Coordinates of C-alpha atoms and ligand atoms in Angstrom, one line a residue:
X1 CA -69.6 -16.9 33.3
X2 CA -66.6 -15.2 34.5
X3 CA -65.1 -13.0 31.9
X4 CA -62.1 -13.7 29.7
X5 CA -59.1 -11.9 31.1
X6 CA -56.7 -10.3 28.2
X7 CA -53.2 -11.0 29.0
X8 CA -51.5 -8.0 27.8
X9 CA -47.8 -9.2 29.0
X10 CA -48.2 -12.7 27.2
X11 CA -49.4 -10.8 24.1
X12 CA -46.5 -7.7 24.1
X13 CA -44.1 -10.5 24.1
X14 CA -46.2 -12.4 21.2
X15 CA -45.5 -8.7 19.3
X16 CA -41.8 -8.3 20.2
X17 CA -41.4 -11.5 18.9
X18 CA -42.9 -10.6 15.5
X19 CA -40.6 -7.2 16.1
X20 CA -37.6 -9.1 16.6
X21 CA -38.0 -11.7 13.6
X22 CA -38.4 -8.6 11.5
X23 CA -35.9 -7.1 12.7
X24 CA -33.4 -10.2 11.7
X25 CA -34.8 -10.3 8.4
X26 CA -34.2 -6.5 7.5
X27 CA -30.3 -6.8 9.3
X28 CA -29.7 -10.5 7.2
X29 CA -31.4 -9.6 4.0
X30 CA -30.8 -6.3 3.6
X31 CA -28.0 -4.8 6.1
X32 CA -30.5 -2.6 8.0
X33 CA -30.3 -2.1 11.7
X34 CA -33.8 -0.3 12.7
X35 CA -32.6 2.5 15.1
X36 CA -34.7 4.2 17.9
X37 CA -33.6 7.3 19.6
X38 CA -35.4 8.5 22.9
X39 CA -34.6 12.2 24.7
X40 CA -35.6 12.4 28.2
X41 CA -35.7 16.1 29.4
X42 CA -34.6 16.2 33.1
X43 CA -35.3 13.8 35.7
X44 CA -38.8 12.4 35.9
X45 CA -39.0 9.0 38.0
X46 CA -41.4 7.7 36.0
X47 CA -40.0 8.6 33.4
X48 CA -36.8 7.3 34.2
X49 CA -38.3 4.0 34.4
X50 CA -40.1 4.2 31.0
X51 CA -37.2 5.7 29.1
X52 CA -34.8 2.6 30.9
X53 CA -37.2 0.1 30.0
X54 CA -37.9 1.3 26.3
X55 CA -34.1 1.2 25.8
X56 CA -33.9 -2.4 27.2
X57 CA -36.5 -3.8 25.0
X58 CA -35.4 -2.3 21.6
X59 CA -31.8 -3.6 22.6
X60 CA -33.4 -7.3 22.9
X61 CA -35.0 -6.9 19.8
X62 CA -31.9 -6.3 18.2
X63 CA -32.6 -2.9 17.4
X64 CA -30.1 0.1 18.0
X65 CA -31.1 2.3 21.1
X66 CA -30.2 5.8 21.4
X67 CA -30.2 7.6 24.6
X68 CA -30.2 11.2 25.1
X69 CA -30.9 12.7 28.6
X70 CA -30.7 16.7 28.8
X71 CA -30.5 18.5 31.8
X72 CA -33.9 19.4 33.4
X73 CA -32.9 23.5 32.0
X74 CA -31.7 22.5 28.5
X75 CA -33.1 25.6 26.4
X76 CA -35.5 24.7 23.6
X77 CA -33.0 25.9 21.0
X78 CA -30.8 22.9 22.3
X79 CA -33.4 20.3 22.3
X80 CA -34.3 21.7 18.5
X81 CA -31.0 21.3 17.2
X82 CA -30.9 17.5 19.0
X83 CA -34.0 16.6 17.3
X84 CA -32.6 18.3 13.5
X85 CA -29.5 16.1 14.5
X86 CA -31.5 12.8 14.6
X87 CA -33.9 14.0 11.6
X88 CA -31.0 14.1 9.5
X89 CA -29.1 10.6 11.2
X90 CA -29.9 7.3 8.1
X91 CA -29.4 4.8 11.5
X92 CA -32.2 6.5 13.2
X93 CA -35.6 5.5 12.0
X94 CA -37.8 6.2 15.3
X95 CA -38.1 9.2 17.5
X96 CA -39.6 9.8 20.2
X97 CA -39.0 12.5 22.9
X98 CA -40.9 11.5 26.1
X99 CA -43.5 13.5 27.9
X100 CA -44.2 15.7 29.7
X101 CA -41.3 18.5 29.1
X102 CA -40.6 20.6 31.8
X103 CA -42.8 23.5 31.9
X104 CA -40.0 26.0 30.0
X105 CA -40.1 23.6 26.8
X106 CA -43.4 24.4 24.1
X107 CA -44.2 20.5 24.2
X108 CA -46.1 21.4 20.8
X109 CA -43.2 22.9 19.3
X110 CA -40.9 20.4 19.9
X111 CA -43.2 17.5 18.6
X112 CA -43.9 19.0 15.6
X113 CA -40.1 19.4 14.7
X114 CA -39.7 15.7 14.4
X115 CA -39.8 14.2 11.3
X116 CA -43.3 12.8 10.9
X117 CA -42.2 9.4 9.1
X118 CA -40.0 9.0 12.3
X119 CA -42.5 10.0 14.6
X120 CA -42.9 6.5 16.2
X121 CA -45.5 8.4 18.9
X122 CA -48.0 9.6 15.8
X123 CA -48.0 12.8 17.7
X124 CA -46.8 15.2 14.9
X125 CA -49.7 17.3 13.8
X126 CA -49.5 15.3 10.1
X127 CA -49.4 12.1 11.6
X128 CA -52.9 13.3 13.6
X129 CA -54.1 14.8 10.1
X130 CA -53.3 11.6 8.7
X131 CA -55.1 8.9 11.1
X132 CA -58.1 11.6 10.8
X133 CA -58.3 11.0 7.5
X134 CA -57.8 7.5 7.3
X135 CA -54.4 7.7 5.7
X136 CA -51.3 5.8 6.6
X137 CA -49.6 7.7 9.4
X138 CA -47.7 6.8 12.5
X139 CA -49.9 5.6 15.0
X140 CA -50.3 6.0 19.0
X141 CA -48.4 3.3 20.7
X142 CA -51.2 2.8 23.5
X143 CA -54.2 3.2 21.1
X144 CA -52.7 0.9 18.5
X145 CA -52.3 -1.8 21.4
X146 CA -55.7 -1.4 22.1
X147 CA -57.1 -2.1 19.3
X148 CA -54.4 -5.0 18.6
X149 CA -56.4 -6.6 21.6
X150 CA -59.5 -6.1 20.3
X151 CA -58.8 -7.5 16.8
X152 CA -57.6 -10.3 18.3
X153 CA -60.3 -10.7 20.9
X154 CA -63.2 -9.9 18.2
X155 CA -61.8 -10.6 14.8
X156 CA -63.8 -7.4 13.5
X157 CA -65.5 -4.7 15.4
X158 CA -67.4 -3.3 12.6
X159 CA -70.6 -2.4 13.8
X160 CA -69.8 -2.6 17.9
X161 CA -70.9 0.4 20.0
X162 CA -67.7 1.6 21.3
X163 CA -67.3 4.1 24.6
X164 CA -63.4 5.4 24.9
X165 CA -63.3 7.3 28.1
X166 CA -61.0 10.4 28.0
X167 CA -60.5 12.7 25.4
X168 CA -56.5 13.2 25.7
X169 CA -54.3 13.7 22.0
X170 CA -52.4 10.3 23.3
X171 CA -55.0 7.9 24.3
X172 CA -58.3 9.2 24.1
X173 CA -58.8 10.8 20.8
X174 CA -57.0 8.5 18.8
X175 CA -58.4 5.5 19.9
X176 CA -61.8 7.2 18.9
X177 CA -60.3 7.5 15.9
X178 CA -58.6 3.9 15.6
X179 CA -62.0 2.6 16.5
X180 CA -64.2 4.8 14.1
X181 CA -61.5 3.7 11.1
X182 CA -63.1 0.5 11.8
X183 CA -66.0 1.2 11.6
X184 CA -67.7 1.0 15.1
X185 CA -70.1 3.4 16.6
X186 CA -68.0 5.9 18.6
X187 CA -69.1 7.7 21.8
X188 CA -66.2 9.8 23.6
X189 CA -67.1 10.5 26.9
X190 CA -65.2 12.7 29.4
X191 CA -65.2 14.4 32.6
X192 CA -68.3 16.3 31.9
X193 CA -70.4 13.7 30.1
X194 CA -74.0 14.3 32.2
X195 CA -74.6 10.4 33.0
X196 CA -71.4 8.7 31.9
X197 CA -73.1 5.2 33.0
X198 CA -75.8 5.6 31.3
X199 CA -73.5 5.8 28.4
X200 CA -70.8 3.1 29.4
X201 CA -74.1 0.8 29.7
X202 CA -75.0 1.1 25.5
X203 CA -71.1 0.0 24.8
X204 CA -70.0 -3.4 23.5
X205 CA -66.8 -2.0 23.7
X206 CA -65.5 0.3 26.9
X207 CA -61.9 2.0 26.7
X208 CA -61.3 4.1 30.0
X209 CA -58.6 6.2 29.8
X210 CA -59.7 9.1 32.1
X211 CA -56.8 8.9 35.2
X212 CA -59.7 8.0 37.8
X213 CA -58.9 5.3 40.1
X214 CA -61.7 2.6 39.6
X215 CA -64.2 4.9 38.4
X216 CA -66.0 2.9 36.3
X217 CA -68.3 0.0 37.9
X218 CA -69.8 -3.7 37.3
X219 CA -73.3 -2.0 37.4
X220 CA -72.3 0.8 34.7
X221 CA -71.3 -2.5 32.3
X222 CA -73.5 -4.0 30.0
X223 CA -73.5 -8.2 30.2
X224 CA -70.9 -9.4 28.0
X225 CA -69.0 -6.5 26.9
X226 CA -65.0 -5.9 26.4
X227 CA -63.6 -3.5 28.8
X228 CA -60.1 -2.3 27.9
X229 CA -58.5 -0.1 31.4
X230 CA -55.9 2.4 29.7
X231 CA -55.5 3.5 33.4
X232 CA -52.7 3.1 35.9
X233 CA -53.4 5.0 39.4
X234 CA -50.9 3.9 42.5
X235 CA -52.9 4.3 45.4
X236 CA -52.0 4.1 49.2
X237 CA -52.4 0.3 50.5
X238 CA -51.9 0.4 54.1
X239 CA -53.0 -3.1 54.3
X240 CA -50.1 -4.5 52.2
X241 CA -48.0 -2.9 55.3
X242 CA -46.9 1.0 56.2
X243 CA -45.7 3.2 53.0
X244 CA -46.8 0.4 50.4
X245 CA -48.8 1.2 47.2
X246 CA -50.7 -1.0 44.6
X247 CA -51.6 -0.1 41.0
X248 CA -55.6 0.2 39.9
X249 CA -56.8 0.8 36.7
X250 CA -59.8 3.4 35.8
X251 CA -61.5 0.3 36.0
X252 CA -62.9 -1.3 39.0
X253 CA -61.6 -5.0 38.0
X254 CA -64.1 -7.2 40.4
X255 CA -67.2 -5.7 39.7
X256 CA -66.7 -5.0 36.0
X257 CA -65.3 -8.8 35.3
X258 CA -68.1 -9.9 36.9
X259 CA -70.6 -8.4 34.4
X260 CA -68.0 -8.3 31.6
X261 CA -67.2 -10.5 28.8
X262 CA -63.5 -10.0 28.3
X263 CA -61.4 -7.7 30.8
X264 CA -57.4 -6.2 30.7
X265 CA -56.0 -6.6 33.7
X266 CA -54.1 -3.6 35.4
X267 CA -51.0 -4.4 36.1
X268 CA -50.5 -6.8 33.1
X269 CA -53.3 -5.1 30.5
X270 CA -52.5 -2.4 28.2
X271 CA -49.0 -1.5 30.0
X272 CA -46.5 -3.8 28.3
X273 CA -48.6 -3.3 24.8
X274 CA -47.2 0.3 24.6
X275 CA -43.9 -0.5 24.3
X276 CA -44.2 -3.6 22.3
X277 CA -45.8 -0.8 20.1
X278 CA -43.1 1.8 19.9
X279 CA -41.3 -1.7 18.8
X280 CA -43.7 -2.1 16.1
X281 CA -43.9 1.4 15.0
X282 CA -40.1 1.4 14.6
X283 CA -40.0 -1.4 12.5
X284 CA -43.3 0.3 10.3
X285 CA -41.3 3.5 10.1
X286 CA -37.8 1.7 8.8
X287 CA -39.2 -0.4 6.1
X288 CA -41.4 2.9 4.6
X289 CA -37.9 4.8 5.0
X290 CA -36.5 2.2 2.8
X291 CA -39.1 1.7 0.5
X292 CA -39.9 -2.0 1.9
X293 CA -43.0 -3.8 2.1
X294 CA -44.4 -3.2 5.8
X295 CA -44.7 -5.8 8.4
X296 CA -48.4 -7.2 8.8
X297 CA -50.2 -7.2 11.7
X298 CA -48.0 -4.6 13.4
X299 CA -50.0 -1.3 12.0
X300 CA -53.4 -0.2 12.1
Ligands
LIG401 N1 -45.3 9.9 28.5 C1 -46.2 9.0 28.9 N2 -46.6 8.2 27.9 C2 -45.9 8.6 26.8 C3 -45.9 8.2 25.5 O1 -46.6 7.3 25.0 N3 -45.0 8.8 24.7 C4 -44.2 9.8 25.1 N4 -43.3 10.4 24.3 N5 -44.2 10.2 26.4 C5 -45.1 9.6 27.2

């Protein structure tokens, strides 16, 4: 049977539209706008395009964007005192200062001087500490829209043997996490895992977030399994005609769907999730910053 493709756009728009009824009932009820600031750092394309989107889709919410873009040579002290700014600013309830930094900026530093309960990435150390720990803390956009998809897809994982693939502080390590808090059997793998199919074949569950084009395959897969691609990789695609590209997961889609039982598509998987996250995650951080009961469904 052909596997069960998870249609990440129809179910990011299914979350901004929990986001945005929220968002209504916190302006009518009790005269709160939920504000998100984002700083670019110099000029990025891609992330130019992530930062344009991400200000789109908070304005259709009905939220309050904030822009800030700095010069690709603003000094750290400046980006510091931007950051103490919005800290310290009641309208702004989300932060989130997009990555990477140019190579003059400690990208460390800086994330740690945002206020954790604003830290709509979970990238502050505390926030980290917190999910570790199984606290309440701000969560990962893109591993909290993972494991939205799974709940969905499975109800309750409890139990599952789960491979995430990658071991990065913004997919990789807390999905492990997200995954381990409930309560499946966690395996991370990485670039020097000895026989990484030999692994991804044990797994009920298989995140890949490694940056590999297509790396992992149909006959890695056990039958029936949930494969989740994290990865977006634009790669050359002289038969679309000269200078075009198309976009590939870590995933090869046709031989892994043909072995798989439920499969994200790439483009169209995990992609929109992470910003109908930062969504969520805004809306989480407003209603603990005024002491109101938090939305359900949206955290982990
Ligand atoms: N750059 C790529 N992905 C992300 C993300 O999720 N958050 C931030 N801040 N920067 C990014």
């Amino acid at each position: 049977m052909a596997a069960t493709v998870i249609d990440g756009k129809e179910f990011a728009a299914r979350v901004r539209g929990q986001v945005a009824t929220h968002v209504t009932r916190l302006k009518d009820d009790h005269g709160i706008t939920p504000g998100l600031a984002v700083v670019l750092v110099g000029e990025d394309p891609a992330s130019q395009v992530y930062v344009r989107s991400k200000g789109k889709m908070t304005v259709e919410v009905g939220m309050k964007s904030v822009e800030h873009k700095l010069d690709a040579d603003t000094s750290e002290d400046a980006l510091l005192t931007l950051i103490e700014q919005l800290n310290n600013d009641p309208e702004i309830h989300g932060i989130l200062v997009q990555l990477p930094l140019p190579q003059h900026l400690n990208e460390d530093l800086v994330i740690n001087s945002i206020d954790p309960a604003k830290d709509v990435d979970g990238f502050h150390v505390s926030n980290v500490g917190l999910l570790g720990t199984g606290q309440k803390s701000m969560v990962p956009c893109t591993p909290l829209g993972c494991l939205m998809m799974l709940r969905d897809h499975h109800g309750s994982i409890s139990g599952m043997d789960a491979v995430v693939i990658g071991r990065s502080n913004i997919v990789g390590k807390p999905m492990a996490q997200l995954l381990l808090n409930d309560s499946a059997t966690v395996t991370i793998a990485h670039s020097r895992t000895k026989d990484l199919a030999d692994v991804v074949r044990r797994a009920d569950i298989v995140v890949a977030a490694v940056g590999r084009p297509e790396l992992v395959q149909g006959d890695w897969m056990k039958k029936g399994a949930t494969v989740i691609d994290v990865g977006i990789n634009r790669l050359d695609a002289p038969e679309k005609g000269e200078g075009k590209t198309r976009l590939v997961g870590d995933v090869d889609y046709e031989s892994c769907a043909a072995v798989a039982g439920a499969i994200t598509p790439v483009p169209g998987g995990v992609g929109p999730m992470t910003i109908a996250c930062l969504l969520a995650n805004t809306i989480t951080a407003c209603c603990r910053a005024n002491g109101l009961a938090e939305p359900e469904g949206l955290t982990a």
